[in-house]
CSV table of N, CA, C and O in Angstrom, one decimal:
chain,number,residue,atom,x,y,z
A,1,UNK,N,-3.1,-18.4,-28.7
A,1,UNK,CA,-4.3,-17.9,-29.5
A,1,UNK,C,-4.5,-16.4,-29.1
A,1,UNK,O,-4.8,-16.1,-28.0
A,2,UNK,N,-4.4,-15.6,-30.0
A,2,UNK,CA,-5.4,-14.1,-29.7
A,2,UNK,C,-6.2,-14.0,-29.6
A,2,UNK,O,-7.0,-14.9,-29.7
A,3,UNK,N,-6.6,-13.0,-29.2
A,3,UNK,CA,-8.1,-12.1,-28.7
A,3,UNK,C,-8.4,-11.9,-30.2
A,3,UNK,O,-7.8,-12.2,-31.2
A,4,UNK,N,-9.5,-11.2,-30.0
A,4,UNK,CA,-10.2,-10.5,-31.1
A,4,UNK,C,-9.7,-9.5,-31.5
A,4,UNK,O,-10.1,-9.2,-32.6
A,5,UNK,N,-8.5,-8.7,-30.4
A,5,UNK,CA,-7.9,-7.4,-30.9
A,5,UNK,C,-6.3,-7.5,-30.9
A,5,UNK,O,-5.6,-6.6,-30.9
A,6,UNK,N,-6.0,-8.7,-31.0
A,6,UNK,CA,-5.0,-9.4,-30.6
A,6,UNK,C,-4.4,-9.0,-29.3
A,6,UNK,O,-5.0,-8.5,-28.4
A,7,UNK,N,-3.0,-9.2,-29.3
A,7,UNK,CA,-2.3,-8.9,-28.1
A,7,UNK,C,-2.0,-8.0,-27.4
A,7,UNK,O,-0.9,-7.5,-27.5
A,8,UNK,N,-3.2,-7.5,-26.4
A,8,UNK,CA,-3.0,-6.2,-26.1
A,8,UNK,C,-3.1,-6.8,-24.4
A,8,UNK,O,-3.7,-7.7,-23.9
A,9,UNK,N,-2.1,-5.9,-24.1
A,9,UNK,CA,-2.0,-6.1,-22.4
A,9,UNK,C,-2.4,-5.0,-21.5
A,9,UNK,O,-1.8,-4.0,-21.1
A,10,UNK,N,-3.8,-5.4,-21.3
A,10,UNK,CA,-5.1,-4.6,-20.7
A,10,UNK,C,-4.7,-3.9,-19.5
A,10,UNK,O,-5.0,-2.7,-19.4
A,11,UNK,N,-4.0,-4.5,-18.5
A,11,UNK,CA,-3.6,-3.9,-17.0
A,11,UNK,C,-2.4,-2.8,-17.3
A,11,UNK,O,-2.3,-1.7,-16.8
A,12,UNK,N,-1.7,-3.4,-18.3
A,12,UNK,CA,-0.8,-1.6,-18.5
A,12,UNK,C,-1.3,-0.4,-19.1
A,12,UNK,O,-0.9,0.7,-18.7
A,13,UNK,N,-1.9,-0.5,-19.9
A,13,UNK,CA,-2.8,0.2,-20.9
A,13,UNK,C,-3.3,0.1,-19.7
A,13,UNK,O,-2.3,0.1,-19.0
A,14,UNK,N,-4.4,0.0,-18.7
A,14,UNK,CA,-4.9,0.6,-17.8
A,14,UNK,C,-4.2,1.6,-16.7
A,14,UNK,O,-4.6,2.7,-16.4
A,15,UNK,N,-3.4,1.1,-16.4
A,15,UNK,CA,-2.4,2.1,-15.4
A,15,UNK,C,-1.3,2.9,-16.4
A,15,UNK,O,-0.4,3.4,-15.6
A,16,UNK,N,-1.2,3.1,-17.0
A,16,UNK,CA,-1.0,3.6,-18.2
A,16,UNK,C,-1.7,5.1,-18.3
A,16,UNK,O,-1.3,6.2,-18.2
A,17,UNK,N,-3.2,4.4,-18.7
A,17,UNK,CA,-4.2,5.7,-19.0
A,17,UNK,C,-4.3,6.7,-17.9
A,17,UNK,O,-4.6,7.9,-18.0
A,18,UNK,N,-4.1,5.9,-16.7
A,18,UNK,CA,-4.9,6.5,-15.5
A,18,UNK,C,-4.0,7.5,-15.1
A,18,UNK,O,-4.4,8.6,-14.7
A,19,UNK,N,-2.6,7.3,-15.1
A,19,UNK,CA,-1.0,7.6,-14.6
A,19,UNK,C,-0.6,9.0,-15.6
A,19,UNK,O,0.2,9.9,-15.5
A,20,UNK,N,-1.7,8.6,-16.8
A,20,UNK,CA,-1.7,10.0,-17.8
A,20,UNK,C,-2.8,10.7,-17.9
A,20,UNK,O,-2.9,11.6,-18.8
A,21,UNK,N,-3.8,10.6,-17.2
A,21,UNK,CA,-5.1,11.4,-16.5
A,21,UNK,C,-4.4,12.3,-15.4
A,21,UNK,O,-4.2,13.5,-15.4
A,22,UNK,N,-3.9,11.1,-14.4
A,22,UNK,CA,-3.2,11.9,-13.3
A,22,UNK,C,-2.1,13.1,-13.9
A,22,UNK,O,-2.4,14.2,-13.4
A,23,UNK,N,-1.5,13.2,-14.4
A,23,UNK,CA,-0.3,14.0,-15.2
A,23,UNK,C,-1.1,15.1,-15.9
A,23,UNK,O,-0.9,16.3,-15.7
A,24,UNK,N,-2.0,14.6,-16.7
A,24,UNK,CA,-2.5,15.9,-17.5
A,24,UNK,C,-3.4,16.8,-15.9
A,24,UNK,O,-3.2,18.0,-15.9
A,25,UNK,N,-4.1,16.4,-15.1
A,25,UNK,CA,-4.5,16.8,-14.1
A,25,UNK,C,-3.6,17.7,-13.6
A,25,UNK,O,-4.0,18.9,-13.4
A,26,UNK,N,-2.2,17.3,-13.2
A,26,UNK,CA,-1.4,18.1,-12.0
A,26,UNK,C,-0.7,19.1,-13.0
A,26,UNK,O,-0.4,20.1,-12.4
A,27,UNK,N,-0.4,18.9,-14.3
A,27,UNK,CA,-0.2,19.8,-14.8
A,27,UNK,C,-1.0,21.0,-15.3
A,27,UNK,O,-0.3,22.0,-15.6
A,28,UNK,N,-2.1,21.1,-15.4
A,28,UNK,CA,-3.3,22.0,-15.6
A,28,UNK,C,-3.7,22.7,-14.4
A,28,UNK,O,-4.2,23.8,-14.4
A,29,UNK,N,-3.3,22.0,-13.1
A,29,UNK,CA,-3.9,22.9,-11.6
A,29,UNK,C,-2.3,23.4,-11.7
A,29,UNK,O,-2.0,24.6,-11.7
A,30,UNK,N,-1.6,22.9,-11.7
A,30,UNK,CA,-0.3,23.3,-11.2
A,30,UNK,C,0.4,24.5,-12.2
A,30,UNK,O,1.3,25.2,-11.8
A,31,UNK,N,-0.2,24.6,-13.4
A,31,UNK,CA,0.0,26.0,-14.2
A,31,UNK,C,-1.3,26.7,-13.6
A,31,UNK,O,-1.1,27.9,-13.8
A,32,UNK,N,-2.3,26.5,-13.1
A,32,UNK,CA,-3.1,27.6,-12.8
A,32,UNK,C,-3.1,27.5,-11.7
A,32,UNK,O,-4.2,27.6,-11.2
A,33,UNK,N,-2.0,27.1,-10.9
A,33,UNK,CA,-1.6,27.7,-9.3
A,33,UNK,C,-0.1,28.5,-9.8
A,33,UNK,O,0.0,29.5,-9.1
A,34,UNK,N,0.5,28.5,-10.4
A,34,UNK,CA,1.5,29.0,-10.6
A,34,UNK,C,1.6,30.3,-11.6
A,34,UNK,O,2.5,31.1,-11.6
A,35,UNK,N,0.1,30.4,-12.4
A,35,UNK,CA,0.0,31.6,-12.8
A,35,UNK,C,-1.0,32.6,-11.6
A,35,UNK,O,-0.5,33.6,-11.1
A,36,UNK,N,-2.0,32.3,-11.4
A,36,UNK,CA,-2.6,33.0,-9.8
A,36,UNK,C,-1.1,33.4,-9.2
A,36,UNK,O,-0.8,34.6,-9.5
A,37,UNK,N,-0.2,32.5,-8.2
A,37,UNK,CA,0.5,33.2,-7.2
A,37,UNK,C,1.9,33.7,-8.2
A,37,UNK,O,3.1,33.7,-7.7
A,38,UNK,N,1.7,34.0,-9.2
A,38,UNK,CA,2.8,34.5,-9.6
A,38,UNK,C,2.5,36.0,-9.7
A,38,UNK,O,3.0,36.9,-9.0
A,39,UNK,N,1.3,36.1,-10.7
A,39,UNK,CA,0.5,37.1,-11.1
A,39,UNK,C,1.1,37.3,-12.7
A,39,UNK,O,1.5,38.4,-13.2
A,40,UNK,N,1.1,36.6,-13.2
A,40,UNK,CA,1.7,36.7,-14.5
A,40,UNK,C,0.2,37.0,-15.0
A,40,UNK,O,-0.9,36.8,-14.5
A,41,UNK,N,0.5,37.7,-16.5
A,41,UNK,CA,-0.8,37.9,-17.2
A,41,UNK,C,-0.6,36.8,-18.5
A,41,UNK,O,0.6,36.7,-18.8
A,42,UNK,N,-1.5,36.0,-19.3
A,42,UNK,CA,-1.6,35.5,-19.9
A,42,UNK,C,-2.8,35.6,-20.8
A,42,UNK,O,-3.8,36.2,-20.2
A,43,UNK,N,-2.9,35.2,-22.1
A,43,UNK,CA,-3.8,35.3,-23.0
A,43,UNK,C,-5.0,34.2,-22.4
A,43,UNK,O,-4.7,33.2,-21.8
A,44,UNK,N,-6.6,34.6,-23.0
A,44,UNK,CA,-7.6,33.2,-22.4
A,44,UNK,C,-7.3,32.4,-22.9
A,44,UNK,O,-7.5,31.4,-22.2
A,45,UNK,N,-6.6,31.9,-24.3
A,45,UNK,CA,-6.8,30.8,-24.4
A,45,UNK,C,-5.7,29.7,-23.6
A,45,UNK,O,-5.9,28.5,-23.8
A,46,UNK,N,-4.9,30.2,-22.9
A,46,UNK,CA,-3.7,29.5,-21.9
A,46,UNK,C,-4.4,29.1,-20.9
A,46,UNK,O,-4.1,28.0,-20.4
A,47,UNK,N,-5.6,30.0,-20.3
A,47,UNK,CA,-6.2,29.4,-18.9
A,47,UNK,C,-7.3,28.5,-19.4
A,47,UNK,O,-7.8,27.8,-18.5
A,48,UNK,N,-7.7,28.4,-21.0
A,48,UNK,CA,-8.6,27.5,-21.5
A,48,UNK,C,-8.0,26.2,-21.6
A,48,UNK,O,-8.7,25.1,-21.5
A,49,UNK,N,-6.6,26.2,-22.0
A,49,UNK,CA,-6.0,25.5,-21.9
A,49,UNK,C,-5.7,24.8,-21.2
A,49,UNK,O,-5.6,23.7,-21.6
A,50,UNK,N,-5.5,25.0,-20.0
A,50,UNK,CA,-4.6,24.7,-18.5
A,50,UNK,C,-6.3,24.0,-18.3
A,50,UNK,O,-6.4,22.9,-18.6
A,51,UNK,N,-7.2,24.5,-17.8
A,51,UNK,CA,-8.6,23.8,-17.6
A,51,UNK,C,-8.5,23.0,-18.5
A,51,UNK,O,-8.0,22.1,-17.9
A,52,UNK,N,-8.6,22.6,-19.5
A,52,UNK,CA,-9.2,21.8,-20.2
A,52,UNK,C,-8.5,20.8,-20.2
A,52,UNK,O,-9.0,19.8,-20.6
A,53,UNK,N,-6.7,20.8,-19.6
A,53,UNK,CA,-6.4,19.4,-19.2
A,53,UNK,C,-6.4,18.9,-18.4
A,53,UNK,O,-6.1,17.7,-18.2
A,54,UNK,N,-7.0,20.0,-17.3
A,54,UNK,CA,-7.8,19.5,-15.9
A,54,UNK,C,-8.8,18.2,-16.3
A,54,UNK,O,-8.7,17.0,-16.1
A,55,UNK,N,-9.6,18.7,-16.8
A,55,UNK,CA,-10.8,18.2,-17.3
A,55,UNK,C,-10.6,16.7,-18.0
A,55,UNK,O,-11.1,15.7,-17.5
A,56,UNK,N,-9.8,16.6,-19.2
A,56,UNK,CA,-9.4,16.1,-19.8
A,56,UNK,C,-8.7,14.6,-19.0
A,56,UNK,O,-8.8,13.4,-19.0
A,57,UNK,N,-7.9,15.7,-18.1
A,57,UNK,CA,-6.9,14.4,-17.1
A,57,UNK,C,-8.0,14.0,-16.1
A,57,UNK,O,-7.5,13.0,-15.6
A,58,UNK,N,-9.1,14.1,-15.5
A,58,UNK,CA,-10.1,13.6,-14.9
A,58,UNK,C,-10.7,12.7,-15.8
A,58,UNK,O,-10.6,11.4,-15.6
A,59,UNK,N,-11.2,13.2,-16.6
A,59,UNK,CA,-11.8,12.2,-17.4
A,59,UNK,C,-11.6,10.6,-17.9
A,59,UNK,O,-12.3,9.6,-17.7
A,60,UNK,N,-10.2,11.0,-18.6
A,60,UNK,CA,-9.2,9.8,-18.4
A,60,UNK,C,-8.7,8.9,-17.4
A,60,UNK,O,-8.6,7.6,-17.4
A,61,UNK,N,-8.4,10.1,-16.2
A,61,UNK,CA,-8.5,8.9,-14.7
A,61,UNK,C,-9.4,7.7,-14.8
A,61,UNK,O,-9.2,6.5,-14.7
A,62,UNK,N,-10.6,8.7,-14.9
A,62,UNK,CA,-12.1,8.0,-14.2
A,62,UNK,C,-12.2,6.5,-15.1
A,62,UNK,O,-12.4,5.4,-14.6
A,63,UNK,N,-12.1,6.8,-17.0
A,63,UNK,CA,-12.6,6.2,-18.0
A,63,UNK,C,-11.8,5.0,-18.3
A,63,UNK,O,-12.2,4.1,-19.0
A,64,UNK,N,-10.7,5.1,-17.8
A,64,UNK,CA,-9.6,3.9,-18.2
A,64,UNK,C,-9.9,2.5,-17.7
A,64,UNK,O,-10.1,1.4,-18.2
A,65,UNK,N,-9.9,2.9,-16.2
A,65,UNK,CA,-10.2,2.0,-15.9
A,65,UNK,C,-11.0,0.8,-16.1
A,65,UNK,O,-10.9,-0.5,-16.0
A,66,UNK,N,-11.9,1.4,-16.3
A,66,UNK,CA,-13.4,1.3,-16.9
A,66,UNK,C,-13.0,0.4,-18.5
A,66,UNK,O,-12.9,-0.8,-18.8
A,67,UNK,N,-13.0,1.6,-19.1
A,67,UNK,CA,-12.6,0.6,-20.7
A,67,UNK,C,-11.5,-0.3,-20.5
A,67,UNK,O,-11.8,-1.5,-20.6
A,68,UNK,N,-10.3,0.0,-20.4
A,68,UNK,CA,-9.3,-1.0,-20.2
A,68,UNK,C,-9.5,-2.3,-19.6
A,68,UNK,O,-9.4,-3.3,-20.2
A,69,UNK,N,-9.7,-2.3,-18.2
A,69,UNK,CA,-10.0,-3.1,-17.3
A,69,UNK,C,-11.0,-4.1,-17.1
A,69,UNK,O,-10.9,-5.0,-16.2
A,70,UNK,N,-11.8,-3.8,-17.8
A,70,UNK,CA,-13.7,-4.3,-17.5
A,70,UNK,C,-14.1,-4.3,-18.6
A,70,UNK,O,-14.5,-5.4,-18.9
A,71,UNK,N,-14.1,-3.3,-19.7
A,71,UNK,CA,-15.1,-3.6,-20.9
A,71,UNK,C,-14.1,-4.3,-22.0
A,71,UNK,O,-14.3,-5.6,-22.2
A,72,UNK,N,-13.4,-3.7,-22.6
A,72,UNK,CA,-12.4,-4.5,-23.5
A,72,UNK,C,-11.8,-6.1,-23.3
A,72,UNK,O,-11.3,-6.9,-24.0
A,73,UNK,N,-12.0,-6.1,-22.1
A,73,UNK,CA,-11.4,-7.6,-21.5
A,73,UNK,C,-13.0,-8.4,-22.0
A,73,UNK,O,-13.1,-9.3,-22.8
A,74,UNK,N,-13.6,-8.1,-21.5
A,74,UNK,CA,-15.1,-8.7,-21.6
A,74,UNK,C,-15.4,-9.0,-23.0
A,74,UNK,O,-15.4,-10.1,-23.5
A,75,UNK,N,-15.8,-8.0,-23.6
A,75,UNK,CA,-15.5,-8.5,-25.3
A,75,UNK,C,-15.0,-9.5,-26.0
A,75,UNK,O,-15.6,-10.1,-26.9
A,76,UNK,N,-13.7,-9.9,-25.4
A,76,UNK,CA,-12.6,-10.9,-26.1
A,76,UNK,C,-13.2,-12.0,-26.1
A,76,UNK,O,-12.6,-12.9,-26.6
């Protein structure tokens, strides 16, 4: 029998999301550690960029869990 959203497998879609929070994270500090000790010059919207998947990849850490794990399961 399905779910309501059918066959979706909640624990990978959770580590999943989280594993791609983490990624977008180390890649946004890790281009703005690498442009700092380099000293390269770049345009703002690259360091808007590089933050905002800081941000982005936190976010997603934090939220996956959450929705994946706990709310979406609960629904069904």
């Amino acid at each position: 029998m399905a779910g309501r959203y059918g066959h979706i497998d909640y624990p990978t879609l959770t580590k999943r999301g989280v594993l791609l929070g983490l990624g977008l994270f180390a890649l946004g500090a890790l281009g703005e550690f690498a442009l700092a000790h380099t000293g390269m010059t770049v345009p703002a919207w690259e360091h808007t960029l590089l933050v905002d998947a800081e941000w982005l990849g936190v976010l997603l850490a934090l939220l996956s869990p959450f929705v994946f794990g706990i709310l979406l399961p609960l629904t069904e």
